[in-house]
Amino acid sequence: MSSAAEQETVAEQGAAGQRGPVAAVNGVQRRAPGMPAWPGAPTPLGARFRVGPDGVAGTNFALWAGGAEAVDLCLFDDEGVESRHRLTELTHEIWHGFLPGVMPGQRYGYRVHGRWDPWTGGRWNPAKLLLDPYARAVDGDYGPFGMSPEVYGHVRDWPQQQVADTVRDERDSAPYVPKGVVVHDEAPDDEWMDDRRPKTPWADSVIYELHVRGFTRTHPDIPEELRGTYAGLAHPAAIEHLTRLGVTAVELLPVHQFAHEDHLLRRGLKNYWGYNSIGYFAPHAGYAASGTRGQQVGEFKAMVRALHAAGIEVVLDVVYNHTAEAGELGPMLSLKGIDNRGYYRLQSDARRYADYTGCGNTLHVVQPHVLRLITDSLRYWVTEMGVDGFRFDLAAALARSMHDVDMLSPFLAVIAQDPVLRRVKLIAEPWDVGTGGYQVGAFPPLWTEWNDRYRNAVRDFWRHALPDVREMGYRLSGSSDLYAWGGRRPYASVNFITAHDGFTLRDLVSYERKHNEANGEGNRDGSNDNRSWNCGAEGETDDERVRALRRRQLRNLLTTLLLSTGVPMLVAGDELGRTQGGNNNAYCQDNEISWLDWGLLDDPEWRALFELTARLIKLRHRHPVLRRRAFFSGRAHSADGLRDLAWFTPRGTEMTERDWYAPAATLGMYLSGRDIPGRDERGAPILDDSFLALLHAGERPVSFVLPGPPWAERYEVVVDTSREEQDAAPETAHRAGTAITVPARAVLLLRVSS
């Protein structure tokens, strides 16, 4: 590395070389073309600051733009004045050049020249400044009242709207769009020396889905300037809640740089969830407390290190299926202007986009350069940003080859053999909106999946809407009907009852209809299939009987989730009774509707729910029988006929085929701690307590005969969801063969005792 004085001299020389007459174009001040770029190198892609062997500091720029005729690199000073530098070197469709004196913190973008021919998919327009797909940081945002017409590659307000996307807009977009930032991301050798990845085994994982901004925005013990940021999530007050709860991983809603849709900005709203990516390498600048000229990168890394130090893994929710550029009538921000037909799936009418995502476009993942973009991004977040895994939004769209979903697709094949990516946690949202897009249970063994069949079954059981208990039996025991193939394990199922999309857990027991009026779409948005039950009153009520029933249902749902075989996923705030007022699609609510209300912890009504959740997670961590690494066999493994899993009716008899098909509100599940497959790390057999879980969704109490030998001699009640305070009474013991009363709508967990 050259000295600071040498770098400063080089920077001054570079700045001098960029000077030139200032010209006004479309009312916007810009510089005339700057100094020619040196040849540079075609790899790595993006903007990479370096000091060459001759001691000259600068930045190498490389951009894949397959069908382009020319590429201009555009640099911007602090006043927004632009200098353009033509990249004249072209290697394997990559335009590249090195500019001496360009230092970290420099803002930049590209203008790409080519033929405007929407009928064949060509939408090149050099009037539009484009974000580098490999930008490590992004500075700036769009206007608070909507995207300016200049941001669109076509004339947005053309009188004949049916052909508006075919008329090229010649206005300069540079003043209205964010810019990439050069980042010095060559990490020092000791940057991660003190970091220890938790590497929690899948079977031991408890996932906690949260929003970086919403989780910390109102936390009273986090300094105001840090709330809603990466630094806020790294604060000891935030981490203390996670560790007290006992979760092993946070799954962060999208933190890739994203854009807000124009229709939301015009209504005074924003895309809060962030499923509208435009920069796959850049941490979203809006979540940074330290600055947006590259400081967000260091702040994100510090957050990861802080979570790792607490034993918590970081999983990113990533959106590689589509981008913020939408369809043919969407804005031109990056890929659309670099090579539209190279990056996106187009229909046979190349003016139109193939849309398997419901968001206007779909990335063309079978193209080598698109696949490279995605895998380069994933590896970057693992190796340089320290994350531990990914949840892939609409993963079925990534698994499509030409049109159909293909589990031998290039994307899945590349991930399977990648030495970095195949070692991290990979979670698929196993569906998209296209034909044949529902693929729950179909992803290959390396993957886990969001199991929406678990969600539906548990919701239906507790609102007493299942025709029988067959579905519930499969979901409680690890969904072997979906995942017991190809070497997959029970932890292939990520079990969840709620997610960011839909009702919160409290709203699930408080509303039967969505209430999305605040979204400004006439309550037409959001799902109508909520499988919810309001317990007798719609929304908030002063009726204490209804409120008590709702709290009991919350305890039932959380207990079911944390006793089920598979990987449980909680949503931030569900353990506190967070409500969105019945909004089941709060994607645009960056306000109290979505933010976690930390005042709930001070309310005894909801603090008890937190304590129960933490107690259940601790119970799960303590007992390997609740987090099995192999599916149950249901067969006897000893001479006394004891099986690893058995199902019982209230009569105390094992369920028959007829019982599985009969309408029922009660299910008894016996888990044997004597028959846990595998051995511990020292090679010893894994032994644990045995448990009997009784789930009763009926509106009246039921008498349940406790199974006798060989199952047990005695039982102790360790969880009873009919009780508000779980530790208010000592554990209750019962002799096997006796009948106990299971309260209405309750879960009893009994431990076998001698």
mmCIF file of N, CA and C in Angstrom, residues 184-193 301:
data_model
loop_
_atom_site.group_PDB
_atom_site.id
_atom_site.type_symbol
_atom_site.label_atom_id
_atom_site.label_comp_id
_atom_site.label_asym_id
_atom_site.label_seq_id
_atom_site.Cartn_x
_atom_site.Cartn_y
_atom_site.Cartn_z
ATOM 1 N N HIS A 184 -13.588 0.474 -0.508
ATOM 2 C CA HIS A 184 -12.327 -0.256 -0.317
ATOM 3 C C HIS A 184 -12.653 -1.525 0.451
ATOM 4 N N ASP A 185 -13.039 -2.585 -0.279
ATOM 5 C CA ASP A 185 -13.534 -3.788 0.377
ATOM 6 C C ASP A 185 -12.500 -4.899 0.424
ATOM 7 N N GLU A 186 -11.236 -4.554 0.239
ATOM 8 C CA GLU A 186 -10.199 -5.549 0.476
ATOM 9 C C GLU A 186 -9.979 -5.621 1.988
ATOM 10 N N ALA A 187 -10.681 -6.535 2.646
ATOM 11 C CA ALA A 187 -10.684 -6.590 4.103
ATOM 12 C C ALA A 187 -9.282 -6.885 4.629
ATOM 13 N N PRO A 188 -8.874 -6.198 5.694
ATOM 14 C CA PRO A 188 -7.586 -6.556 6.306
ATOM 15 C C PRO A 188 -7.629 -7.984 6.819
ATOM 16 N N ASP A 189 -6.475 -8.578 6.905
ATOM 17 C CA ASP A 189 -6.398 -9.996 7.259
ATOM 18 C C ASP A 189 -7.029 -10.301 8.613
ATOM 19 N N ASP A 190 -7.009 -9.333 9.527
ATOM 20 C CA ASP A 190 -7.506 -9.606 10.870
ATOM 21 C C ASP A 190 -8.941 -9.140 11.081
ATOM 22 N N GLU A 191 -9.654 -8.717 10.006
ATOM 23 C CA GLU A 191 -10.989 -8.162 10.199
ATOM 24 C C GLU A 191 -11.947 -9.168 10.814
ATOM 25 N N TRP A 192 -11.831 -10.428 10.417
ATOM 26 C CA TRP A 192 -12.729 -11.452 10.928
ATOM 27 C C TRP A 192 -12.011 -12.422 11.878
ATOM 28 N N MET A 193 -10.817 -12.033 12.332
ATOM 29 C CA MET A 193 -10.053 -12.949 13.179
ATOM 30 C C MET A 193 -10.785 -13.275 14.475
ATOM 31 N N LYS A 301 -21.083 -5.285 8.690
ATOM 32 C CA LYS A 301 -20.148 -6.300 9.179
ATOM 33 C C LYS A 301 -20.077 -6.300 10.701
#
